[in-house]
Short mmCIF file of C-alpha atoms and ligand atoms in Angstrom, two decimals:
data_model
loop_
_atom_site.label_atom_id
_atom_site.label_comp_id
_atom_site.label_asym_id
_atom_site.label_seq_id
_atom_site.Cartn_x
_atom_site.Cartn_y
_atom_site.Cartn_z
CA MET A 1 116.69 79.70 88.43
CA SER A 2 114.02 82.38 87.61
CA GLY A 3 111.46 81.87 84.91
CA ALA A 4 109.92 78.51 84.04
CA PRO A 5 109.92 75.83 86.74
CA THR A 6 112.67 73.28 86.49
CA ASP A 7 112.00 69.58 86.99
CA VAL A 8 114.45 67.49 89.11
CA GLY A 9 114.04 64.07 90.61
CA VAL A 10 114.94 64.94 94.21
CA VAL A 11 115.91 68.18 95.94
CA VAL A 12 118.18 67.72 98.92
CA VAL A 13 118.24 70.68 101.35
CA GLY A 14 121.64 71.01 103.05
CA ALA A 15 125.14 70.44 101.76
CA GLY A 16 126.60 69.06 104.94
CA LEU A 17 127.91 65.46 105.01
CA VAL A 18 124.46 63.96 105.58
CA GLY A 19 122.80 65.85 102.73
CA LEU A 20 125.75 65.21 100.33
CA ALA A 21 125.98 61.51 101.19
CA THR A 22 122.22 61.17 100.72
CA ALA A 23 122.36 62.96 97.34
CA ARG A 24 125.26 60.77 96.27
CA ALA A 25 123.39 57.61 97.22
CA LEU A 26 120.20 58.77 95.40
CA GLN A 27 122.08 59.85 92.25
CA GLN A 28 123.57 56.36 92.06
CA ARG A 29 120.13 54.66 92.15
CA PRO A 30 118.44 54.13 88.81
CA GLY A 31 115.01 55.66 88.46
CA THR A 32 115.46 58.49 90.98
CA GLY A 33 116.05 61.20 88.35
CA ASP A 34 118.63 63.92 88.79
CA VAL A 35 119.42 65.11 92.24
CA LEU A 36 119.86 68.80 93.12
CA VAL A 37 121.48 69.77 96.44
CA VAL A 38 120.83 73.25 97.64
CA ASP A 39 122.47 75.15 100.52
CA LYS A 40 121.91 78.62 101.80
CA GLU A 41 125.71 78.96 102.14
CA THR A 42 127.97 79.34 99.11
CA GLY A 43 129.85 76.09 99.64
CA PRO A 44 129.57 72.67 101.31
CA ALA A 45 130.22 71.80 105.01
CA GLN A 46 129.95 75.34 106.38
CA HIS A 47 128.19 74.33 109.59
CA GLN A 48 128.48 71.16 111.68
CA SER A 49 130.22 69.13 108.99
CA GLY A 50 133.14 71.58 108.85
CA ARG A 51 133.20 72.54 112.55
CA ASN A 52 133.76 69.29 114.49
CA SER A 53 136.35 67.11 116.20
CA GLY A 54 137.29 65.28 112.99
CA VAL A 55 136.91 61.89 114.72
CA ALA A 56 135.66 58.73 112.94
CA HIS A 57 133.77 57.12 115.80
CA SER A 58 133.80 53.39 116.30
CA GLY A 59 130.29 52.79 117.74
CA LEU A 60 131.45 52.38 121.34
CA TYR A 61 128.98 54.66 123.07
CA TYR A 62 125.62 53.87 121.49
CA ALA A 63 122.86 51.65 122.82
CA PRO A 64 122.99 48.25 121.10
CA GLY A 65 120.18 47.97 118.56
CA SER A 66 119.94 51.78 118.07
CA SER A 67 120.25 53.47 114.65
CA LYS A 68 123.29 55.27 115.99
CA ALA A 69 125.09 51.95 116.73
CA ALA A 70 124.21 50.29 113.44
CA LEU A 71 124.87 53.30 111.22
CA ALA A 72 128.09 54.35 113.07
CA VAL A 73 129.66 50.86 112.74
CA ALA A 74 128.63 50.51 109.08
CA GLY A 75 129.36 54.12 108.27
CA ARG A 76 132.82 54.17 109.80
CA ALA A 77 133.91 51.12 107.83
CA ALA A 78 132.47 52.66 104.58
CA LEU A 79 134.17 55.97 105.39
CA GLU A 80 137.57 54.34 105.92
CA ARG A 81 137.21 52.54 102.55
CA HIS A 82 136.11 55.68 100.80
CA CYS A 83 139.01 57.68 102.18
CA ALA A 84 141.49 54.98 101.07
CA GLU A 85 139.99 54.90 97.55
CA ARG A 86 140.03 58.67 97.23
CA SER A 87 143.34 59.39 99.04
CA ILE A 88 141.59 61.50 101.70
CA PRO A 89 143.56 61.92 104.95
CA TYR A 90 142.35 59.23 107.43
CA ARG A 91 144.42 57.84 110.29
CA ALA A 92 143.23 54.67 112.09
CA CYS A 93 144.94 55.86 115.29
CA GLY A 94 142.67 54.29 117.97
CA LYS A 95 141.62 56.06 121.15
CA VAL A 96 141.56 55.67 124.93
CA VAL A 97 138.65 56.41 127.24
CA VAL A 98 140.09 57.11 130.69
CA ALA A 99 138.44 56.60 134.12
CA VAL A 100 140.18 59.06 136.39
CA ASP A 101 138.81 57.67 139.60
CA ASP A 102 137.02 54.59 140.99
CA ALA A 103 133.62 56.31 140.80
CA GLN A 104 133.82 56.20 136.97
CA LEU A 105 134.50 52.44 136.76
CA PRO A 106 130.88 51.34 136.47
CA ALA A 107 130.34 53.78 133.55
CA LEU A 108 133.58 52.50 131.94
CA ALA A 109 132.31 48.92 132.28
CA GLU A 110 129.02 49.89 130.62
CA LEU A 111 130.93 51.43 127.70
CA GLU A 112 132.95 48.22 127.34
CA ARG A 113 129.71 46.18 127.30
CA ARG A 114 128.16 48.43 124.68
CA GLY A 115 131.25 48.43 122.55
CA ARG A 116 131.50 44.63 122.52
CA ALA A 117 127.77 44.29 121.84
CA ASN A 118 128.19 46.66 118.84
CA GLY A 119 131.11 44.61 117.49
CA VAL A 120 133.75 47.24 118.30
CA ARG A 121 137.31 46.10 119.24
CA VAL A 122 137.72 47.12 122.86
CA GLU A 123 140.58 46.27 125.18
CA ARG A 124 140.65 47.03 128.96
CA LEU A 125 143.84 48.74 130.12
CA ASP A 126 145.32 49.05 133.62
CA PRO A 127 147.28 52.26 134.51
CA ALA A 128 150.56 50.77 133.11
CA GLY A 129 148.74 49.61 129.94
CA LEU A 130 147.33 53.16 129.52
CA ARG A 131 150.82 54.71 129.81
CA ARG A 132 152.08 52.35 127.11
CA VAL A 133 149.45 53.72 124.66
CA GLU A 134 149.40 57.37 125.91
CA PRO A 135 152.52 58.00 128.04
CA HIS A 136 151.11 61.28 129.59
CA ALA A 137 147.59 60.15 130.30
CA ARG A 138 146.68 59.16 133.89
CA GLY A 139 143.76 57.10 135.17
CA VAL A 140 142.76 54.10 137.32
CA ALA A 141 141.66 52.17 134.14
CA ALA A 142 140.94 52.81 130.54
CA LEU A 143 139.55 51.30 127.38
CA HIS A 144 141.60 51.16 124.17
CA VAL A 145 139.33 51.37 121.13
CA ALA A 146 141.27 50.30 118.01
CA ASP A 147 138.48 51.06 115.54
CA THR A 148 138.51 54.86 116.04
CA GLY A 149 140.24 57.16 113.60
CA VAL A 150 140.76 60.78 112.58
CA VAL A 151 139.70 62.19 109.24
CA ASP A 152 139.55 65.34 107.18
CA PHE A 153 135.73 65.76 107.06
CA PRO A 154 135.71 68.89 104.79
CA ALA A 155 137.74 66.88 102.27
CA VAL A 156 135.20 64.05 102.58
CA ALA A 157 132.43 66.54 101.79
CA ARG A 158 134.27 67.80 98.74
CA SER A 159 134.68 64.22 97.52
CA PHE A 160 130.91 63.61 97.89
CA VAL A 161 130.30 66.72 95.75
CA GLU A 162 132.65 65.35 93.07
CA ASP A 163 130.86 61.99 93.15
CA LEU A 164 127.50 63.71 92.89
CA ARG A 165 128.54 65.85 89.94
CA SER A 166 130.31 63.08 88.03
CA ALA A 167 127.12 60.99 88.29
CA GLY A 168 125.04 63.91 86.82
CA GLY A 169 123.77 65.63 90.06
CA GLU A 170 124.28 69.23 91.01
CA LEU A 171 125.04 71.42 94.03
CA ARG A 172 123.86 74.98 94.11
CA GLY A 173 124.96 77.27 96.90
CA GLY A 174 123.38 80.51 97.99
CA LEU A 175 119.89 79.04 97.70
CA GLU A 176 117.65 78.91 100.84
CA LEU A 177 114.53 76.81 100.88
CA ALA A 178 111.46 78.89 101.64
CA ARG A 179 108.70 76.26 101.29
CA ALA A 180 107.71 73.09 99.57
CA THR A 181 104.14 72.17 98.75
CA PRO A 182 102.76 68.89 97.31
CA VAL A 183 100.99 69.71 94.09
CA ASP A 184 99.45 66.87 92.01
CA ASP A 185 102.11 64.27 91.64
CA ALA A 186 105.06 66.49 92.53
CA LEU A 187 106.36 69.11 95.00
CA GLU A 188 106.42 72.78 94.26
CA VAL A 189 109.65 73.99 95.80
CA GLU A 190 110.26 77.70 96.45
CA PHE A 191 113.41 79.53 97.47
CA THR A 192 113.82 82.78 99.38
CA ASP A 193 115.18 84.50 96.28
CA GLY A 194 111.75 83.86 94.63
CA SER A 195 112.91 81.11 92.33
CA ARG A 196 110.98 77.86 92.22
CA LEU A 197 111.06 74.38 90.68
CA ARG A 198 109.10 71.13 90.67
CA ALA A 199 110.62 68.04 92.22
CA GLY A 200 109.51 64.46 92.70
CA ALA A 201 110.62 64.50 96.34
CA LEU A 202 112.60 66.52 98.88
CA VAL A 203 115.05 65.43 101.57
CA ASN A 204 115.53 67.75 104.52
CA CYS A 205 119.14 67.49 105.78
CA ALA A 206 119.23 71.08 107.18
CA GLY A 207 121.05 70.23 110.44
CA LEU A 208 120.60 73.20 112.83
CA GLN A 209 117.53 74.34 110.84
CA SER A 210 115.99 70.95 110.18
CA ASP A 211 112.89 71.43 112.36
CA ARG A 212 112.16 74.76 110.66
CA VAL A 213 112.71 73.33 107.23
CA ALA A 214 110.31 70.48 108.11
CA ILE A 215 107.65 73.05 109.05
CA ARG A 216 108.32 74.94 105.77
CA CYS A 217 107.53 71.63 104.01
CA GLY A 218 104.18 71.31 105.75
CA ALA A 219 105.35 68.66 108.29
CA ARG A 220 104.65 68.89 112.03
CA PRO A 221 107.92 67.59 113.49
CA SER A 222 107.72 65.99 116.91
CA VAL A 223 111.09 67.48 117.93
CA ARG A 224 112.71 70.87 118.17
CA ILE A 225 116.36 71.65 117.58
CA VAL A 226 118.38 73.05 120.49
CA PRO A 227 121.78 74.49 119.57
CA PHE A 228 124.70 73.45 121.87
CA ARG A 229 127.83 75.44 121.41
CA GLY A 230 131.23 73.66 121.42
CA ASP A 231 134.31 75.73 122.01
CA TYR A 232 137.77 74.32 121.24
CA LEU A 233 141.33 75.22 122.35
CA ASP A 234 144.38 74.34 120.27
CA VAL A 235 147.54 73.10 122.04
CA ALA A 236 150.36 75.28 120.73
CA ALA A 237 153.47 73.32 119.65
CA PRO A 238 152.46 70.02 121.27
CA ASP A 239 155.18 67.55 122.17
CA ASP A 240 154.87 64.43 119.94
CA ASP A 241 154.11 62.27 122.95
CA LEU A 242 151.85 64.53 125.02
CA VAL A 243 148.82 63.36 123.04
CA ARG A 244 149.67 60.60 120.59
CA ALA A 245 146.09 60.07 119.31
CA LEU A 246 142.74 60.54 121.09
CA ILE A 247 142.23 60.84 124.88
CA TYR A 248 138.61 60.89 126.10
CA PRO A 249 137.01 61.05 129.53
CA VAL A 250 134.23 58.75 130.67
CA PRO A 251 131.12 60.69 129.50
CA ASP A 252 128.40 61.96 131.86
CA PRO A 253 125.53 59.53 131.13
CA ARG A 254 122.97 62.33 131.59
CA TRP A 255 124.19 64.01 128.36
CA PRO A 256 124.56 62.85 124.82
CA PHE A 257 127.93 64.63 124.65
CA LEU A 258 131.29 62.92 125.12
CA GLY A 259 133.05 65.40 127.42
CA VAL A 260 136.05 67.60 126.66
CA HIS A 261 138.72 65.45 125.05
CA LEU A 262 142.16 65.73 123.49
CA THR A 263 142.53 64.83 119.80
CA ARG A 264 145.48 64.82 117.45
CA SER A 265 143.95 65.58 114.06
CA VAL A 266 145.12 64.35 110.67
CA ASP A 267 147.40 67.37 110.33
CA GLY A 268 149.14 66.68 113.67
CA GLN A 269 147.51 69.60 115.52
CA VAL A 270 146.24 68.75 119.04
CA HIS A 271 142.74 70.12 119.89
CA ALA A 272 141.08 70.25 123.25
CA GLY A 273 137.28 70.41 123.56
CA PRO A 274 134.47 70.79 122.73
CA THR A 275 132.52 72.28 125.60
CA ALA A 276 128.71 71.90 125.57
CA VAL A 277 126.59 74.88 126.41
CA LEU A 278 123.18 76.10 125.24
CA ALA A 279 123.80 78.63 122.42
CA LEU A 280 121.64 81.76 122.07
CA GLY A 281 121.76 81.51 118.30
CA ARG A 282 121.74 78.45 116.08
CA GLU A 283 124.59 79.82 113.91
CA ALA A 284 126.00 82.40 116.37
CA TYR A 285 129.65 81.33 116.14
CA ASP A 286 130.72 84.81 117.34
CA ARG A 287 128.72 84.40 120.58
CA SER A 288 126.22 87.04 119.50
CA VAL A 289 122.61 86.66 120.72
CA ASP A 290 120.19 85.84 117.87
CA ARG A 291 116.89 87.45 119.04
CA HIS A 292 114.70 85.20 116.90
CA ASP A 293 116.44 82.06 118.12
CA THR A 294 116.47 83.17 121.75
CA LEU A 295 112.76 84.08 121.78
CA ALA A 296 111.97 80.75 120.10
CA LEU A 297 114.00 79.01 122.80
CA LEU A 298 112.17 80.85 125.61
CA ARG A 299 108.69 80.38 124.08
CA ASP A 300 108.93 76.70 123.18
CA ARG A 301 107.19 74.40 125.67
CA ALA A 302 109.53 71.48 124.87
CA LEU A 303 112.47 73.64 125.67
CA ARG A 304 110.99 74.94 128.94
CA ARG A 305 110.49 71.27 129.90
CA LEU A 306 114.12 70.57 128.91
CA ALA A 307 115.37 73.46 131.08
CA ARG A 308 113.41 72.22 134.08
CA ARG A 309 114.73 68.65 133.60
CA TYR A 310 118.39 69.61 133.11
CA TRP A 311 118.79 72.94 134.95
CA ARG A 312 121.46 71.75 137.36
CA THR A 313 123.67 70.09 134.76
CA GLY A 314 122.98 72.92 132.38
CA LEU A 315 124.16 75.56 134.82
CA SER A 316 127.31 73.71 135.66
CA GLU A 317 128.06 73.14 131.99
CA LEU A 318 127.47 76.82 131.35
CA TRP A 319 130.02 77.69 134.00
CA ARG A 320 132.38 75.11 132.53
CA ALA A 321 132.11 76.56 129.04
CA ARG A 322 132.63 80.12 130.24
CA SER A 323 135.46 79.26 132.52
CA ARG A 324 138.63 78.38 130.77
CA SER A 325 140.22 77.28 134.08
CA THR A 326 137.52 74.68 134.63
CA VAL A 327 138.09 73.27 131.12
CA VAL A 328 141.86 73.21 131.73
CA ALA A 329 141.29 71.46 135.07
CA ASP A 330 139.13 68.81 133.42
CA LEU A 331 141.76 68.26 130.74
CA ARG A 332 144.55 68.06 133.28
CA ARG A 333 142.72 65.29 135.10
CA LEU A 334 143.30 63.25 131.93
CA VAL A 335 146.80 64.61 131.13
CA PRO A 336 148.36 66.25 134.21
CA GLU A 337 151.34 67.70 132.24
CA LEU A 338 149.14 69.70 129.94
CA ASP A 339 150.26 73.37 130.18
CA GLY A 340 147.19 75.60 130.34
CA SER A 341 149.21 78.58 128.95
CA SER A 342 149.87 76.61 125.74
CA LEU A 343 146.11 76.60 124.84
CA ARG A 344 144.79 79.05 122.12
CA PRO A 345 141.06 79.54 121.18
CA ALA A 346 140.17 77.67 118.00
CA GLN A 347 137.18 77.50 115.61
CA PRO A 348 133.97 76.70 117.48
CA GLY A 349 131.10 74.52 116.40
CA ILE A 350 127.39 74.39 117.26
CA ARG A 351 125.61 71.08 117.57
CA ALA A 352 122.03 70.47 116.39
CA GLN A 353 120.46 68.47 119.17
CA ALA A 354 116.76 67.40 118.94
CA VAL A 355 114.54 67.69 121.99
CA SER A 356 111.23 65.86 122.20
CA VAL A 357 107.97 67.61 123.16
CA ASP A 358 108.27 66.24 126.69
CA GLY A 359 111.66 67.97 127.06
CA ARG A 360 113.99 65.02 126.64
CA LEU A 361 117.21 65.14 124.63
CA VAL A 362 116.70 62.70 121.77
CA ASP A 363 119.54 60.19 121.86
CA ASP A 364 119.16 58.30 118.60
CA PHE A 365 119.17 59.49 115.06
CA ALA A 366 115.63 60.53 114.08
CA PHE A 367 113.93 60.47 110.66
CA ALA A 368 110.36 61.35 109.62
CA THR A 369 108.31 61.56 106.50
CA SER A 370 105.61 63.91 105.18
CA PRO A 371 104.02 63.83 101.73
CA ARG A 372 106.89 63.48 99.21
CA CYS A 373 109.44 64.50 101.87
CA VAL A 374 111.94 62.73 104.13
CA HIS A 375 113.27 64.69 107.09
CA VAL A 376 116.45 64.01 108.98
CA LEU A 377 115.45 65.48 112.36
CA ASN A 378 118.29 64.42 114.62
CA ALA A 379 121.75 63.78 113.18
CA PRO A 380 124.21 64.74 115.92
CA SER A 381 127.56 63.00 116.48
CA PRO A 382 128.46 60.49 115.04
CA ALA A 383 126.49 61.46 111.96
CA ALA A 384 129.64 62.74 110.19
CA THR A 385 131.21 59.37 110.71
CA ALA A 386 128.02 57.57 109.74
CA SER A 387 127.13 59.81 106.78
CA LEU A 388 127.65 57.23 104.08
CA ALA A 389 125.46 54.71 105.91
CA ILE A 390 122.85 57.40 106.76
CA GLY A 391 122.80 58.39 103.09
CA GLU A 392 121.89 54.84 102.06
CA HIS A 393 119.24 54.63 104.80
CA VAL A 394 117.64 57.90 103.75
CA ALA A 395 117.79 56.93 100.08
CA ASP A 396 115.77 53.80 100.95
CA ARG A 397 113.19 55.98 102.65
CA VAL A 398 112.97 58.27 99.60
CA ALA A 399 112.28 55.24 97.44
CA GLN A 400 109.33 54.39 99.77
CA VAL A 401 108.07 57.99 99.62
CA LEU A 402 108.17 57.79 95.79
CA ALA A 403 106.67 54.26 95.52
C1 FAD B 1 131.49 70.65 118.02
C2 FAD B 1 131.09 69.42 117.26
C3 FAD B 1 131.85 68.27 117.29
C4 FAD B 1 131.54 67.10 116.59
N1 FAD B 1 132.44 66.05 116.49
C5 FAD B 1 132.13 65.03 115.67
C6 FAD B 1 133.11 64.02 115.44
O1 FAD B 1 134.27 64.07 115.84
N2 FAD B 1 132.73 62.96 114.68
C7 FAD B 1 131.45 62.82 114.16
O2 FAD B 1 131.22 61.85 113.46
N3 FAD B 1 130.56 63.82 114.34
C8 FAD B 1 130.88 64.91 115.06
N4 FAD B 1 129.98 65.90 115.16
C9 FAD B 1 128.68 65.78 114.58
C10 FAD B 1 128.68 66.02 113.09
O3 FAD B 1 129.52 67.15 112.74
C11 FAD B 1 127.28 66.22 112.57
O4 FAD B 1 126.52 65.14 113.09
C12 FAD B 1 127.20 66.22 111.05
O5 FAD B 1 128.17 67.08 110.49
C13 FAD B 1 125.79 66.59 110.64
O6 FAD B 1 125.83 66.81 109.26
P1 FAD B 1 124.50 67.47 108.56
O7 FAD B 1 124.76 67.37 107.09
O8 FAD B 1 123.29 66.82 109.13
O9 FAD B 1 124.45 68.93 109.10
P2 FAD B 1 125.30 70.28 108.66
O10 FAD B 1 126.72 69.98 108.39
O11 FAD B 1 125.06 71.28 109.75
O12 FAD B 1 124.62 70.75 107.33
C14 FAD B 1 123.31 71.28 107.26
C15 FAD B 1 123.28 72.25 106.10
O13 FAD B 1 121.93 72.71 105.83
C16 FAD B 1 122.00 74.02 105.36
N5 FAD B 1 120.66 74.65 105.51
C17 FAD B 1 120.02 74.90 106.65
N6 FAD B 1 118.81 75.49 106.36
C18 FAD B 1 118.70 75.60 104.99
C19 FAD B 1 117.74 76.11 104.10
N7 FAD B 1 116.55 76.64 104.56
N8 FAD B 1 118.01 76.08 102.79
C20 FAD B 1 119.18 75.58 102.28
N9 FAD B 1 120.14 75.10 103.09
C21 FAD B 1 119.90 75.08 104.44
C22 FAD B 1 123.06 74.66 106.20
O14 FAD B 1 123.63 75.83 105.58
C23 FAD B 1 124.11 73.53 106.32
O15 FAD B 1 125.11 73.63 105.37
C24 FAD B 1 130.31 67.08 115.89
C25 FAD B 1 129.54 68.24 115.82
C26 FAD B 1 129.90 69.41 116.42
C27 FAD B 1 129.07 70.65 116.22
#
């Protein structure tokens, strides 16, 4: 990389599912030039894309007409086809969303309405119907969502890399973007190792770092990323019937998170989680405190407004995340026979959640442009599910930036 500048059509920053799907879509479009994906890690899917629940979401939760709804529905269908073509583990197992008491019935009805409006196959279940689908789940009512599945997302990411390479594109790991500057009719792109190249355009798919990468590209993003940690517990030696597929609670409408759930992954392992708690480091999987990230959190006006707006929910979630007994109690409301002593800590994840300047959690996917750049500024769940559709959407935006 050192020496004379190299010319590429588009540089994509970030080898998570969104960056790789975008690169794959761009590489397949005539006239874009060759696509180079760079990631500061040595391989693909090292952050959110490799540390999630592994669920291919149906589109049930999202406001009709939102980008999330449209891209999740189109993306899940495309993902299922892609996995079939490439023999990647994908199981169309369906899921249940369970109301554990009458107070949750209005929220369950709203989910049913949203699901139907988004074209998702949703069936209302009474307690006996729920037991037929999930014999150990208990609730006053439930939704069965046939269009949900489980998938091996790291394998999906590897298949995107293969597609990119076989079409002439490239992935380089261990390369961290330092800055990008428009110069004449191109972008001068610099990396932290001192290497540089000229590109026609840049796409920022940097997940937990996407606001910072936008600033490094000269943009002034209207959102900040707040990291929310998600801890998981594995159920040791689960009975085949304890959790047949996916058992979800009715989510708290104040939060964009789905609540701790039970999932049987493609390899048969049952996972419980993830919790949702403010993390004191964007990549602090070991629970360490990142001084830079924590000071940024404390200093940022948007985040202070967020703290004021959500302090009560935030505190109770913090307690929930720290207290294993509270998590177990929540899970046992869904599946009373779950044995707390069978739960073992598993790999955590950290979500990149955008917050607007007025301190609101941004619900929908968010994209922005700056000269010769497209920035993906909010791609939380279900962006892994929707990655193929997001990739096409971002590739359209790149074509506009280059026009
Ligand atoms: C706990 C948890 C559970 C989830 N469950 C689900 C689920 O079941 N289903 C679902 O659809 N979605 C789920 N999601 C959401 C999903 O994982 C993400 O929406 C998706 O993976 C986002 O992909 P991405 O490519 O945008 O980000 P990432 O996968 O985080 O990739 C961003 C990449 O950018 C790189 N990068 C950052 N800065 C730089 C830089 N300066 N230079 C070079 N590279 C850089 C990083 O190293 C990283 O590899 C979950 C997320 C979490 C955390």
